[in-house]
mmCIF file of C-alpha atoms in Angstrom:
data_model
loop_
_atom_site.group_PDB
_atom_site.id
_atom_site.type_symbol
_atom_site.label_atom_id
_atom_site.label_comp_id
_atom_site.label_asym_id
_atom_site.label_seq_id
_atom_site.Cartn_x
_atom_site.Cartn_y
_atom_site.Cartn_z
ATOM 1 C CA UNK I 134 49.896 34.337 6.987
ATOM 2 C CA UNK I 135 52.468 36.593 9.668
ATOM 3 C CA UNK I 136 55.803 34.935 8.738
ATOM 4 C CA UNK I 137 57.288 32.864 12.288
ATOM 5 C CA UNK I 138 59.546 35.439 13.134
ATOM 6 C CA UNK I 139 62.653 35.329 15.800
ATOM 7 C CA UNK I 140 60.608 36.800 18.540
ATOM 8 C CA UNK I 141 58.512 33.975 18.240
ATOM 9 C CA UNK I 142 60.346 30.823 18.595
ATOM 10 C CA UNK I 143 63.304 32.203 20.298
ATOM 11 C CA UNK I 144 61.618 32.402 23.829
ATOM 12 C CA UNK I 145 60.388 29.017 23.126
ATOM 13 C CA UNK I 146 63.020 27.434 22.507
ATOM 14 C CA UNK I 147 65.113 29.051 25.231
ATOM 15 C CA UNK I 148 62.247 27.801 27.959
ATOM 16 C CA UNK I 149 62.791 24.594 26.458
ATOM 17 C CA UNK I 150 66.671 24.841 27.212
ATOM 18 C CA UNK I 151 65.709 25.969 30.777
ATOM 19 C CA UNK I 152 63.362 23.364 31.305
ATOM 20 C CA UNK I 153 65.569 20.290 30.115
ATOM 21 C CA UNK I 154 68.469 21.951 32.943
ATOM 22 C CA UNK I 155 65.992 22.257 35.732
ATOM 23 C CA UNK I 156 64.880 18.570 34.976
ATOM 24 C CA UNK I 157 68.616 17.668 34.855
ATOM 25 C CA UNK I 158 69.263 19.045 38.041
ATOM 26 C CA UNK I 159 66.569 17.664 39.706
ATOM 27 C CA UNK I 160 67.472 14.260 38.530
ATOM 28 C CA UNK I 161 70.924 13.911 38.926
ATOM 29 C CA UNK I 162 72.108 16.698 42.062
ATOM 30 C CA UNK I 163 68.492 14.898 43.964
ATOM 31 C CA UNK I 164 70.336 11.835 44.187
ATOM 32 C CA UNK I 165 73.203 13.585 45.576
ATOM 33 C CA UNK I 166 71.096 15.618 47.883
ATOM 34 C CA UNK I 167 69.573 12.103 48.873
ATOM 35 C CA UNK I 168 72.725 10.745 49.691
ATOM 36 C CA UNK I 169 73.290 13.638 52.209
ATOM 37 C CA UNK I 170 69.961 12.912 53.522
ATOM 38 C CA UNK I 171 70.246 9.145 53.878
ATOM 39 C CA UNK I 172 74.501 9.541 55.281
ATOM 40 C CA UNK I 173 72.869 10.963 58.875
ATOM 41 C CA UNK I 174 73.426 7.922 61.391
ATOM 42 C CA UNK I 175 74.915 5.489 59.209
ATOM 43 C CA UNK I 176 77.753 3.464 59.905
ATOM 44 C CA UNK I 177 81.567 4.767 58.863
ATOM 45 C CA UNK I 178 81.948 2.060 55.928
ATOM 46 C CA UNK I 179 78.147 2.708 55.143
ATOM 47 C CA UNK I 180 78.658 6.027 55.082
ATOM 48 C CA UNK I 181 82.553 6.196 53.332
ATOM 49 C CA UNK I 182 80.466 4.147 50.882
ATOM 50 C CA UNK I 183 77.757 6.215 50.398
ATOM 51 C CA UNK I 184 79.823 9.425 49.827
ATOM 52 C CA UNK I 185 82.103 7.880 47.555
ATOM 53 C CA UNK I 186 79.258 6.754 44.957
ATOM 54 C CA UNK I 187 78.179 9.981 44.046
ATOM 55 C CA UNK I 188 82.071 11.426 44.539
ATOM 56 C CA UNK I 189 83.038 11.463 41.130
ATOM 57 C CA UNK I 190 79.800 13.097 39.628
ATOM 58 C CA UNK I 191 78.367 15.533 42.248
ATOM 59 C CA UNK I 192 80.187 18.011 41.016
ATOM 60 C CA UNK I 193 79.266 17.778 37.699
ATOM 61 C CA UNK I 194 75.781 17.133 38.762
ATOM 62 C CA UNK I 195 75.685 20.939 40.318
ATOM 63 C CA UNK I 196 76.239 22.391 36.940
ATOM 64 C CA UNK I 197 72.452 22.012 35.722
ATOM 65 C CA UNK I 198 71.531 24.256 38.190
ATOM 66 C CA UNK I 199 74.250 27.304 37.506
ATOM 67 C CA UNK I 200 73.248 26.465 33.737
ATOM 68 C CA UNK I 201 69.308 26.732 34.428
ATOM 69 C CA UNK I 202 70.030 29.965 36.670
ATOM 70 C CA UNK I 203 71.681 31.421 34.267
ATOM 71 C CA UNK I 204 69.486 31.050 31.333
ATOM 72 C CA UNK I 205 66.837 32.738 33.500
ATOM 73 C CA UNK I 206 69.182 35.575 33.737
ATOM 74 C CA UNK I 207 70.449 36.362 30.357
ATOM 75 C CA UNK I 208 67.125 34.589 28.437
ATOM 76 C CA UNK I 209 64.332 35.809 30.547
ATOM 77 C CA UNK I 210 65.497 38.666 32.646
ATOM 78 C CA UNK I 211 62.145 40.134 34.050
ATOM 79 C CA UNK I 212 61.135 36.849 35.207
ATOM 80 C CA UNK I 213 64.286 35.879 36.786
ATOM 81 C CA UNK I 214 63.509 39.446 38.661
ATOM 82 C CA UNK I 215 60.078 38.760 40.088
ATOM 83 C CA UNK I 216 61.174 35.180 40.849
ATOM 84 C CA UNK I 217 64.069 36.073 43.259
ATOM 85 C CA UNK I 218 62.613 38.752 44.175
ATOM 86 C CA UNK I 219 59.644 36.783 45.960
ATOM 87 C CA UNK I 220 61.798 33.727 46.849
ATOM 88 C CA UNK I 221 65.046 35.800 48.269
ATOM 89 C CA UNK I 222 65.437 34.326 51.938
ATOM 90 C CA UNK I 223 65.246 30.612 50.148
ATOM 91 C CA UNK I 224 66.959 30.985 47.518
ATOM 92 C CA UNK I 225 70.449 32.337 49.910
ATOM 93 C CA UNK I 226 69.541 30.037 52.064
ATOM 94 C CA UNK I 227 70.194 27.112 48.931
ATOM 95 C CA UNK I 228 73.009 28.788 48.444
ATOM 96 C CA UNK I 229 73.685 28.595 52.074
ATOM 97 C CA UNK I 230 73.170 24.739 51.856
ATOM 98 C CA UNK I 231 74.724 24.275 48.558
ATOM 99 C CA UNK I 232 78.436 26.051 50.066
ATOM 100 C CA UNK I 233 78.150 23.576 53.351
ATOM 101 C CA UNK I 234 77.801 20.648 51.286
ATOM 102 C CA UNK I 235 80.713 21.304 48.719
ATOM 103 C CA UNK I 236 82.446 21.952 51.499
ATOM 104 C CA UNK I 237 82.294 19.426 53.608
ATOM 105 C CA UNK I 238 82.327 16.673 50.776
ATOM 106 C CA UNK I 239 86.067 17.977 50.079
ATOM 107 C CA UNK I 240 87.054 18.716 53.653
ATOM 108 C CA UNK I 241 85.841 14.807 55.311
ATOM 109 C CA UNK I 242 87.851 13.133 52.479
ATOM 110 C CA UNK I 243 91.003 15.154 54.053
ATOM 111 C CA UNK I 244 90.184 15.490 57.370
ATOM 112 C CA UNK I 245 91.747 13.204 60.033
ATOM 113 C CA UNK I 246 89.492 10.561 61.707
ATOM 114 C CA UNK I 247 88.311 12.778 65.148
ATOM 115 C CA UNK I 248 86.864 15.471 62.688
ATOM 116 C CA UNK I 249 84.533 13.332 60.096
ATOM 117 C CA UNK I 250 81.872 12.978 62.062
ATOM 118 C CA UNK I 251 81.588 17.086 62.222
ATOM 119 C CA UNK I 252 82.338 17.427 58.669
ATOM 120 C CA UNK I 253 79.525 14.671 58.196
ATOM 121 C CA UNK I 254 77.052 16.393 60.236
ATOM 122 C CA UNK I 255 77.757 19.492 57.888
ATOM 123 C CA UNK I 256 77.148 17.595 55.026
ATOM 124 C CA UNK I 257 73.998 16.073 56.123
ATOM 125 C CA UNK I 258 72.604 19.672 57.430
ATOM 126 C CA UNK I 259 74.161 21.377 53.596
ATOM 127 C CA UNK I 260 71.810 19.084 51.640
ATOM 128 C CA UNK I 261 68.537 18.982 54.165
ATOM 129 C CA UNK I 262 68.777 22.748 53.671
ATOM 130 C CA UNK I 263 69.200 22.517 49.993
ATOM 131 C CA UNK I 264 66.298 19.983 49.358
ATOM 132 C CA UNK I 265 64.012 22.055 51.891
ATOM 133 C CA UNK I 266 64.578 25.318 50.206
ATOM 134 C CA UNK I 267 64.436 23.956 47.118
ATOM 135 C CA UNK I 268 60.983 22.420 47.982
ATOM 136 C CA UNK I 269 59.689 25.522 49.522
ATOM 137 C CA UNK I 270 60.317 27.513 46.577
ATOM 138 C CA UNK I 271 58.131 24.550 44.081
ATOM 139 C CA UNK I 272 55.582 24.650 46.208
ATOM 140 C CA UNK I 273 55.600 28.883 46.645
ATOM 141 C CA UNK I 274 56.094 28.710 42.341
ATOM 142 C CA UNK I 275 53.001 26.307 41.669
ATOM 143 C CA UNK I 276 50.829 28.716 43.835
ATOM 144 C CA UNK I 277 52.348 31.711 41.997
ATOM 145 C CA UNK I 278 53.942 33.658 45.166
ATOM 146 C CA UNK I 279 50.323 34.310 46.957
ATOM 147 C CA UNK I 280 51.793 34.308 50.686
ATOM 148 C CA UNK I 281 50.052 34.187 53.645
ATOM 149 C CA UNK I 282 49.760 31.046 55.354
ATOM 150 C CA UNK I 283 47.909 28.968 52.649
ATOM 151 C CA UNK I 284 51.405 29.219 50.795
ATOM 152 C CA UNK I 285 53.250 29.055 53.315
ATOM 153 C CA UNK I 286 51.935 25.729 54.292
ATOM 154 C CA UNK I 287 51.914 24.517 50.857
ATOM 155 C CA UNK I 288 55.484 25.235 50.091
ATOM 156 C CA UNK I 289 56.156 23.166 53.615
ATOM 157 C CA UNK I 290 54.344 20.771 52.552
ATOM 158 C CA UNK I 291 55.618 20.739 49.029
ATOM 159 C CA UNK I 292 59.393 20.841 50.792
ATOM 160 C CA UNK I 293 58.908 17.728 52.516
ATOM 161 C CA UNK I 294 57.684 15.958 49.671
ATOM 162 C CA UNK I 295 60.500 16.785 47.262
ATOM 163 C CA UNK I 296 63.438 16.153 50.553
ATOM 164 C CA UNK I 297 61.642 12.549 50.648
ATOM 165 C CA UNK I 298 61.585 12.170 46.776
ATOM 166 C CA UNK I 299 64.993 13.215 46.709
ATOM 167 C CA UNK I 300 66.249 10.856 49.589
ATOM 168 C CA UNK I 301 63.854 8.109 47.248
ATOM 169 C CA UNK I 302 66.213 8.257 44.037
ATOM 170 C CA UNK I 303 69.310 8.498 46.526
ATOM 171 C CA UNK I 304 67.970 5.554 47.851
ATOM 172 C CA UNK I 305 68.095 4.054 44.281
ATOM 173 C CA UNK I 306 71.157 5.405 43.319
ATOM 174 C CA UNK I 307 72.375 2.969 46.164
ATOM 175 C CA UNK I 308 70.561 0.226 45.032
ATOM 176 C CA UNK I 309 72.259 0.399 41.638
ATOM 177 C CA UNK I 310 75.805 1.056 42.929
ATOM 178 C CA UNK I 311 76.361 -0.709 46.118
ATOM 179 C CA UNK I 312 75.999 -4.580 47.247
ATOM 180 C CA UNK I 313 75.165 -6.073 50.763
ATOM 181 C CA UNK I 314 74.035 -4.632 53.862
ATOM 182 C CA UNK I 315 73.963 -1.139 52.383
ATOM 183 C CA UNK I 316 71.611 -2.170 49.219
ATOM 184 C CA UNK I 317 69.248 -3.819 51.721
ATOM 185 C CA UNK I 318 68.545 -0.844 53.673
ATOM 186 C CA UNK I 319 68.588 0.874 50.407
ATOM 187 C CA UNK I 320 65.785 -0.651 48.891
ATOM 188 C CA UNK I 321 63.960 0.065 52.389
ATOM 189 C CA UNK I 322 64.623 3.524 52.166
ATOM 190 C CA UNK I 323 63.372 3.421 48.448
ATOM 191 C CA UNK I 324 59.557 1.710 49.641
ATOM 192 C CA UNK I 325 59.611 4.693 52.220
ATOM 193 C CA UNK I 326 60.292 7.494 49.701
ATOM 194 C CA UNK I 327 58.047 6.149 46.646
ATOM 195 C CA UNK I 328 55.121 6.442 48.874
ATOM 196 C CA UNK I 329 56.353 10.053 50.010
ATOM 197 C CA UNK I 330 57.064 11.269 46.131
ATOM 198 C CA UNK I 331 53.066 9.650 45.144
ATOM 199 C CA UNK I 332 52.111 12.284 48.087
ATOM 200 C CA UNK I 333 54.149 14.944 47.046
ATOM 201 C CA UNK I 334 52.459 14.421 43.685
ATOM 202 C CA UNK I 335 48.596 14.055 44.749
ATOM 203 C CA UNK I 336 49.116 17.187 46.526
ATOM 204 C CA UNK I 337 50.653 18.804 43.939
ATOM 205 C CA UNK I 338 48.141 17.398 41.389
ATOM 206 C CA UNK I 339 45.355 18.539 43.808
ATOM 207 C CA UNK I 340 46.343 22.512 44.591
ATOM 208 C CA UNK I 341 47.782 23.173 40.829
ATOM 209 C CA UNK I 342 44.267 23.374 39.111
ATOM 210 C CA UNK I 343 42.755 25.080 42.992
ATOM 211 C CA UNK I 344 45.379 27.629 42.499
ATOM 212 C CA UNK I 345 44.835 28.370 38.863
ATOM 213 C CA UNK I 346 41.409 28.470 37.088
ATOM 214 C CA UNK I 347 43.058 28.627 33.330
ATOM 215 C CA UNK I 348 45.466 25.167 34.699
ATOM 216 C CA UNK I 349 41.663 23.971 35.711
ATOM 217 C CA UNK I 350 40.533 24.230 32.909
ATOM 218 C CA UNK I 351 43.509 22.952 30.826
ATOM 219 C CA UNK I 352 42.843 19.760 33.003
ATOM 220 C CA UNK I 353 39.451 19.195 33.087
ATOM 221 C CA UNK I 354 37.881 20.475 30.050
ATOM 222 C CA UNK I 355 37.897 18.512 26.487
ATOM 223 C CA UNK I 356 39.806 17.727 24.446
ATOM 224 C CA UNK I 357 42.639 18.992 27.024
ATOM 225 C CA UNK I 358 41.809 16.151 29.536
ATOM 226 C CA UNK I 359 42.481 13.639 26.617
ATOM 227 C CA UNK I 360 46.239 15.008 25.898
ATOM 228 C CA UNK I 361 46.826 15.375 29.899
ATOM 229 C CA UNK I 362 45.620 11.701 30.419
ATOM 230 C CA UNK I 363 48.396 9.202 29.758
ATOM 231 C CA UNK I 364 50.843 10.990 32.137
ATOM 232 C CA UNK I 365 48.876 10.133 35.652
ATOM 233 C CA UNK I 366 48.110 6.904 34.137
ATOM 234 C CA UNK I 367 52.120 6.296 33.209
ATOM 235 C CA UNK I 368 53.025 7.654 36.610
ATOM 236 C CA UNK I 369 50.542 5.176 38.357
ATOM 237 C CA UNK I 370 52.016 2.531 36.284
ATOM 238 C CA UNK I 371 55.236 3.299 36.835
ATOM 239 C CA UNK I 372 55.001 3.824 40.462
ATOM 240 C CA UNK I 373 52.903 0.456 41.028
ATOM 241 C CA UNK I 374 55.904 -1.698 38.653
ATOM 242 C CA UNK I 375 58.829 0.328 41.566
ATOM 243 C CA UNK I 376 56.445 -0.809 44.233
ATOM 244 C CA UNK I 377 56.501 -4.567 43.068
ATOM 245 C CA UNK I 378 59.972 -4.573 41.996
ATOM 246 C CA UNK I 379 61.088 -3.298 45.820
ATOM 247 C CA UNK I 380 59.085 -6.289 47.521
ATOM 248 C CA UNK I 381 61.786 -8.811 45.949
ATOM 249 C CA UNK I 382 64.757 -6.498 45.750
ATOM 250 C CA UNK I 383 67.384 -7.064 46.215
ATOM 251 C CA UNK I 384 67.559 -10.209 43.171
ATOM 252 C CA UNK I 385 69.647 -12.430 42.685
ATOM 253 C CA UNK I 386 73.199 -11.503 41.007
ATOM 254 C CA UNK I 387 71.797 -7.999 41.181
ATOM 255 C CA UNK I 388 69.511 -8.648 38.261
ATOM 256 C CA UNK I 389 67.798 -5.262 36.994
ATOM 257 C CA UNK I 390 69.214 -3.435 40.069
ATOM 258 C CA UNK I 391 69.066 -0.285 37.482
ATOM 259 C CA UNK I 392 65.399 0.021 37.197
ATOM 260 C CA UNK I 393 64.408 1.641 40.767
ATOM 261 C CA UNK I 394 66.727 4.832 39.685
ATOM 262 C CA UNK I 395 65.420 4.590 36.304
ATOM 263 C CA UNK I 396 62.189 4.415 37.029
ATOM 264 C CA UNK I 397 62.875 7.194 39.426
ATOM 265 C CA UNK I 398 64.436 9.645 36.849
ATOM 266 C CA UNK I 399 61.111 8.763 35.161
ATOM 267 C CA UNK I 400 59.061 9.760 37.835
ATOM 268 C CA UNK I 401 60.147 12.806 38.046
ATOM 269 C CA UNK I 402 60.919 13.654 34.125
ATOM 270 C CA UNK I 403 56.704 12.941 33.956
ATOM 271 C CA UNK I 404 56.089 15.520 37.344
ATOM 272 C CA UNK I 405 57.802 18.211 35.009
ATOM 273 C CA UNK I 406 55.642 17.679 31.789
ATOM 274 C CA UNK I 407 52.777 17.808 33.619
ATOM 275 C CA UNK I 408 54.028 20.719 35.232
ATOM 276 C CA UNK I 409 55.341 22.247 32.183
ATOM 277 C CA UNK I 410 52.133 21.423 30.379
ATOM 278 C CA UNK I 411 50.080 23.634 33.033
ATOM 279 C CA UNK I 412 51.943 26.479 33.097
ATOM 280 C CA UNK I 413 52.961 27.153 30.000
ATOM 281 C CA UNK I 414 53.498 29.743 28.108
ATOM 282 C CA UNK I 415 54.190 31.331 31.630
ATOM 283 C CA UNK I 416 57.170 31.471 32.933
ATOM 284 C CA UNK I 417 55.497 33.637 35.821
ATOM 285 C CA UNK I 418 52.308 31.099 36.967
ATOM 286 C CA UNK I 419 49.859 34.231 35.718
ATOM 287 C CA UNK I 420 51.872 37.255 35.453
ATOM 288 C CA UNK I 421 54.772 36.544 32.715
ATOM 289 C CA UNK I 422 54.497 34.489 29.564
ATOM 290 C CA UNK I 423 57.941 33.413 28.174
ATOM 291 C CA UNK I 424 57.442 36.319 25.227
ATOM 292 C CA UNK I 425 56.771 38.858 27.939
ATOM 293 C CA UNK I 426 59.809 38.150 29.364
ATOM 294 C CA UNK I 427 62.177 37.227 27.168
ATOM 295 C CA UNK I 428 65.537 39.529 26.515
ATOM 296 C CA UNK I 429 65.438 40.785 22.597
ATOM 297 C CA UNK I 430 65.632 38.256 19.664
ATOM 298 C CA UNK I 431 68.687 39.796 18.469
ATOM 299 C CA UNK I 432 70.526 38.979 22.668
ATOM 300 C CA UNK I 433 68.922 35.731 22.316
ATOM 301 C CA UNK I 434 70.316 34.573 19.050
ATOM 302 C CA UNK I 435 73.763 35.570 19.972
ATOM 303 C CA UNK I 436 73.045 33.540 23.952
ATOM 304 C CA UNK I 437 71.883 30.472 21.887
ATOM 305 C CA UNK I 438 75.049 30.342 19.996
ATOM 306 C CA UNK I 439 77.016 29.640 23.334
ATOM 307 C CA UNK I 440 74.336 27.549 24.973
ATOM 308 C CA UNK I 441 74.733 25.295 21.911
ATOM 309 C CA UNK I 442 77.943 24.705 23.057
ATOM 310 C CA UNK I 443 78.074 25.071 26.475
ATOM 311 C CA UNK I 444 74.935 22.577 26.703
ATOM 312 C CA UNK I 445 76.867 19.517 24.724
ATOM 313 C CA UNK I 446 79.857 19.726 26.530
ATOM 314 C CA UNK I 447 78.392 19.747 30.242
ATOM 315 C CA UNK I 448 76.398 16.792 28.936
ATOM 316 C CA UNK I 449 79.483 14.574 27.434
ATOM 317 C CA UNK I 450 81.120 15.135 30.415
ATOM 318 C CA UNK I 451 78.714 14.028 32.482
ATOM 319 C CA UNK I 452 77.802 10.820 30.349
ATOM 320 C CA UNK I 453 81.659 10.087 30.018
ATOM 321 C CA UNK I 454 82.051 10.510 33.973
ATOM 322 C CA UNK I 455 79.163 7.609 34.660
ATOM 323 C CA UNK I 456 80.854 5.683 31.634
ATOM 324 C CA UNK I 457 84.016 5.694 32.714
ATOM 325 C CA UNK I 458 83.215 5.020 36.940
ATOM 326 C CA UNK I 459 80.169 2.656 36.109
ATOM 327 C CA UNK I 460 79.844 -0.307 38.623
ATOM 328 C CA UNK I 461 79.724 -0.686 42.033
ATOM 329 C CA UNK I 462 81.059 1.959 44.133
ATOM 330 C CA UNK I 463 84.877 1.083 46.052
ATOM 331 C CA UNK I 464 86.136 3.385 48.186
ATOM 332 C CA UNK I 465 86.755 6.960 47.751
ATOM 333 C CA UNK I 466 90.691 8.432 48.120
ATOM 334 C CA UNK I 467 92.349 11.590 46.850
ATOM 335 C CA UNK I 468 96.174 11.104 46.483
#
């Protein structure tokens, strides 16, 4: 038997690492960029409101992504070469998005009265940009960079699905941390985006295994189909329970008025097993596996050393920030 060597595991466990900071991300900076989305026409208390719920933690929240990033760099450098090399126009423009927004979320809470409104505007435009690029480049990923216009409709298509998904858990986010007139329209917002995010995922479901005959066949061919099975079911499940639970929300005393953004978070924690389960081992949808391009076992071991603690701390800090400004969102104020 060939002994498991370093070369072996390392990769694995460093697309692991990657994997659980993408999800991260996605989770917690969607329901920022959802905020953004949902701000746009609002009220000046709705909106003060709405900014100040995610103001102590959207910071925080932006860190998954720089971590992700740069474990692409250092872990998998040939990959994280062929993937910005075919997604360089969205990936500045993110970053593009990403400045506006950090921006203008410091800048409005200074600003006098006359100039919100523009730094609101900025704000809205910094995270539709970010959630559209960001979109774009899932849907240009699943169909492993082919171009021409069947990918370029896709990753439209793709880009819409994820803004609306991400304006769906911002919508929950709301639900959980605000009262009133704002958590009524929330929980509209949230029926609106659930049935976007099930469309985003039947046409995601529907192109992965088109795109890619070995992801067909990981799908659709025994005993594969029987480990792949209880994650649509879940997600039907799961989507049907948010569906029923939004026809009588809000409750009364704002019973269970945490499940919508759990049951979000869930949502899209199943969306990337079953996307991890398809493409994996590639990194690259058919052109890199994680061993291809992974940086030496000897880099590796001394990265995972840091990410070990690098990874902890990001994630106390983020638990303690929730912990310590848990309840319902009062007004935001730097003094």
């Amino acid at each position: 038997m060939e002994p498991f060597l370093p070369a072996d595991w390392l990769p694995v466990i460093f697309a692991g690492l990657m994997g659980i900071s993408i999800l991260l991300y996605v989770v917690l900076d969607g329901l920022d960029l959802g905020i953004g989305l949902l701000s746009r026409g609002q009220s000046k208390a709705h909106r003060d409101l709405m900014i100040a719920s995610i103001g102590p933690f959207w910071d925080a929240n932006e860190t998954w992504l720089v971590l992700a990033i740069g474990l692409l760099l250092v872990a998998f450098p040939i990959a994280h070469g062929v993937i910005l090399t075919a997604l360089y126009l969205p990936v500045a423009l993110m970053l593009v998005g990403l400045i506006m927004r950090g921006v203008a979320f410091e800048f409005r809470a200074k600003a006098p009265d006359p100039r919100k409104p523009m730094w609101d505007r900025v704000f809205f435009a910094g995270s539709l940009i970010t959630s559209v690029t960001q979109g774009y480049m899932l849907g240009q990923y699943i169909l492993g960079f082919t171009g021409g216009w069947p990918g370029l409709a896709f990753g439209l298509l793709t880009a819409a699905c994820l803004t609306a998904g991400y304006a769906f858990v911002g919508a929950c986010w709301l639900i959980y941390k605000t009262s009133g007139d704002l958590q009524v329209k929330a929980v509209g917002w949230a029926k609106v985006g659930l049935i976007w995010v099930a469309l985003g995922m039947a046409a995601i479901s529907i192109a992965t295994p088109m795109a890619s005959p070995r992801v067909f066949d990981r799908w659709f061919q025994l005993p594969e189909i029987l480990l792949l099975a209880p994650l649509p079911i879940m997600t039907g499940l799961l989507m049907l329970s948010t569906w029923i639970f939004l026809q009588r929300a809000p409750r009364e005393e704002d019973r269970l008025s945490w499940f919508p953004l759990a049951a979000g978070a869930a949502l899209f924690t199943l969306a990337f097993f079953g996307l991890a389960y398809s493409f994996f081992p590639y990194v690259v949808p058919e052109k890199l596996t994680i061993w291809q391009a992974a940086s030496s076992p000897e880099a590796l071991s001394i990265i995972l050393v840091g990410t070990l603690v690098v990874l902890p701390v990001i994630l106390a800090y983020s638990v303690l920030a929730h912990w310590v400004f848990r309840g319902k969102a009062t007004e935001l104020s730097y003094t």
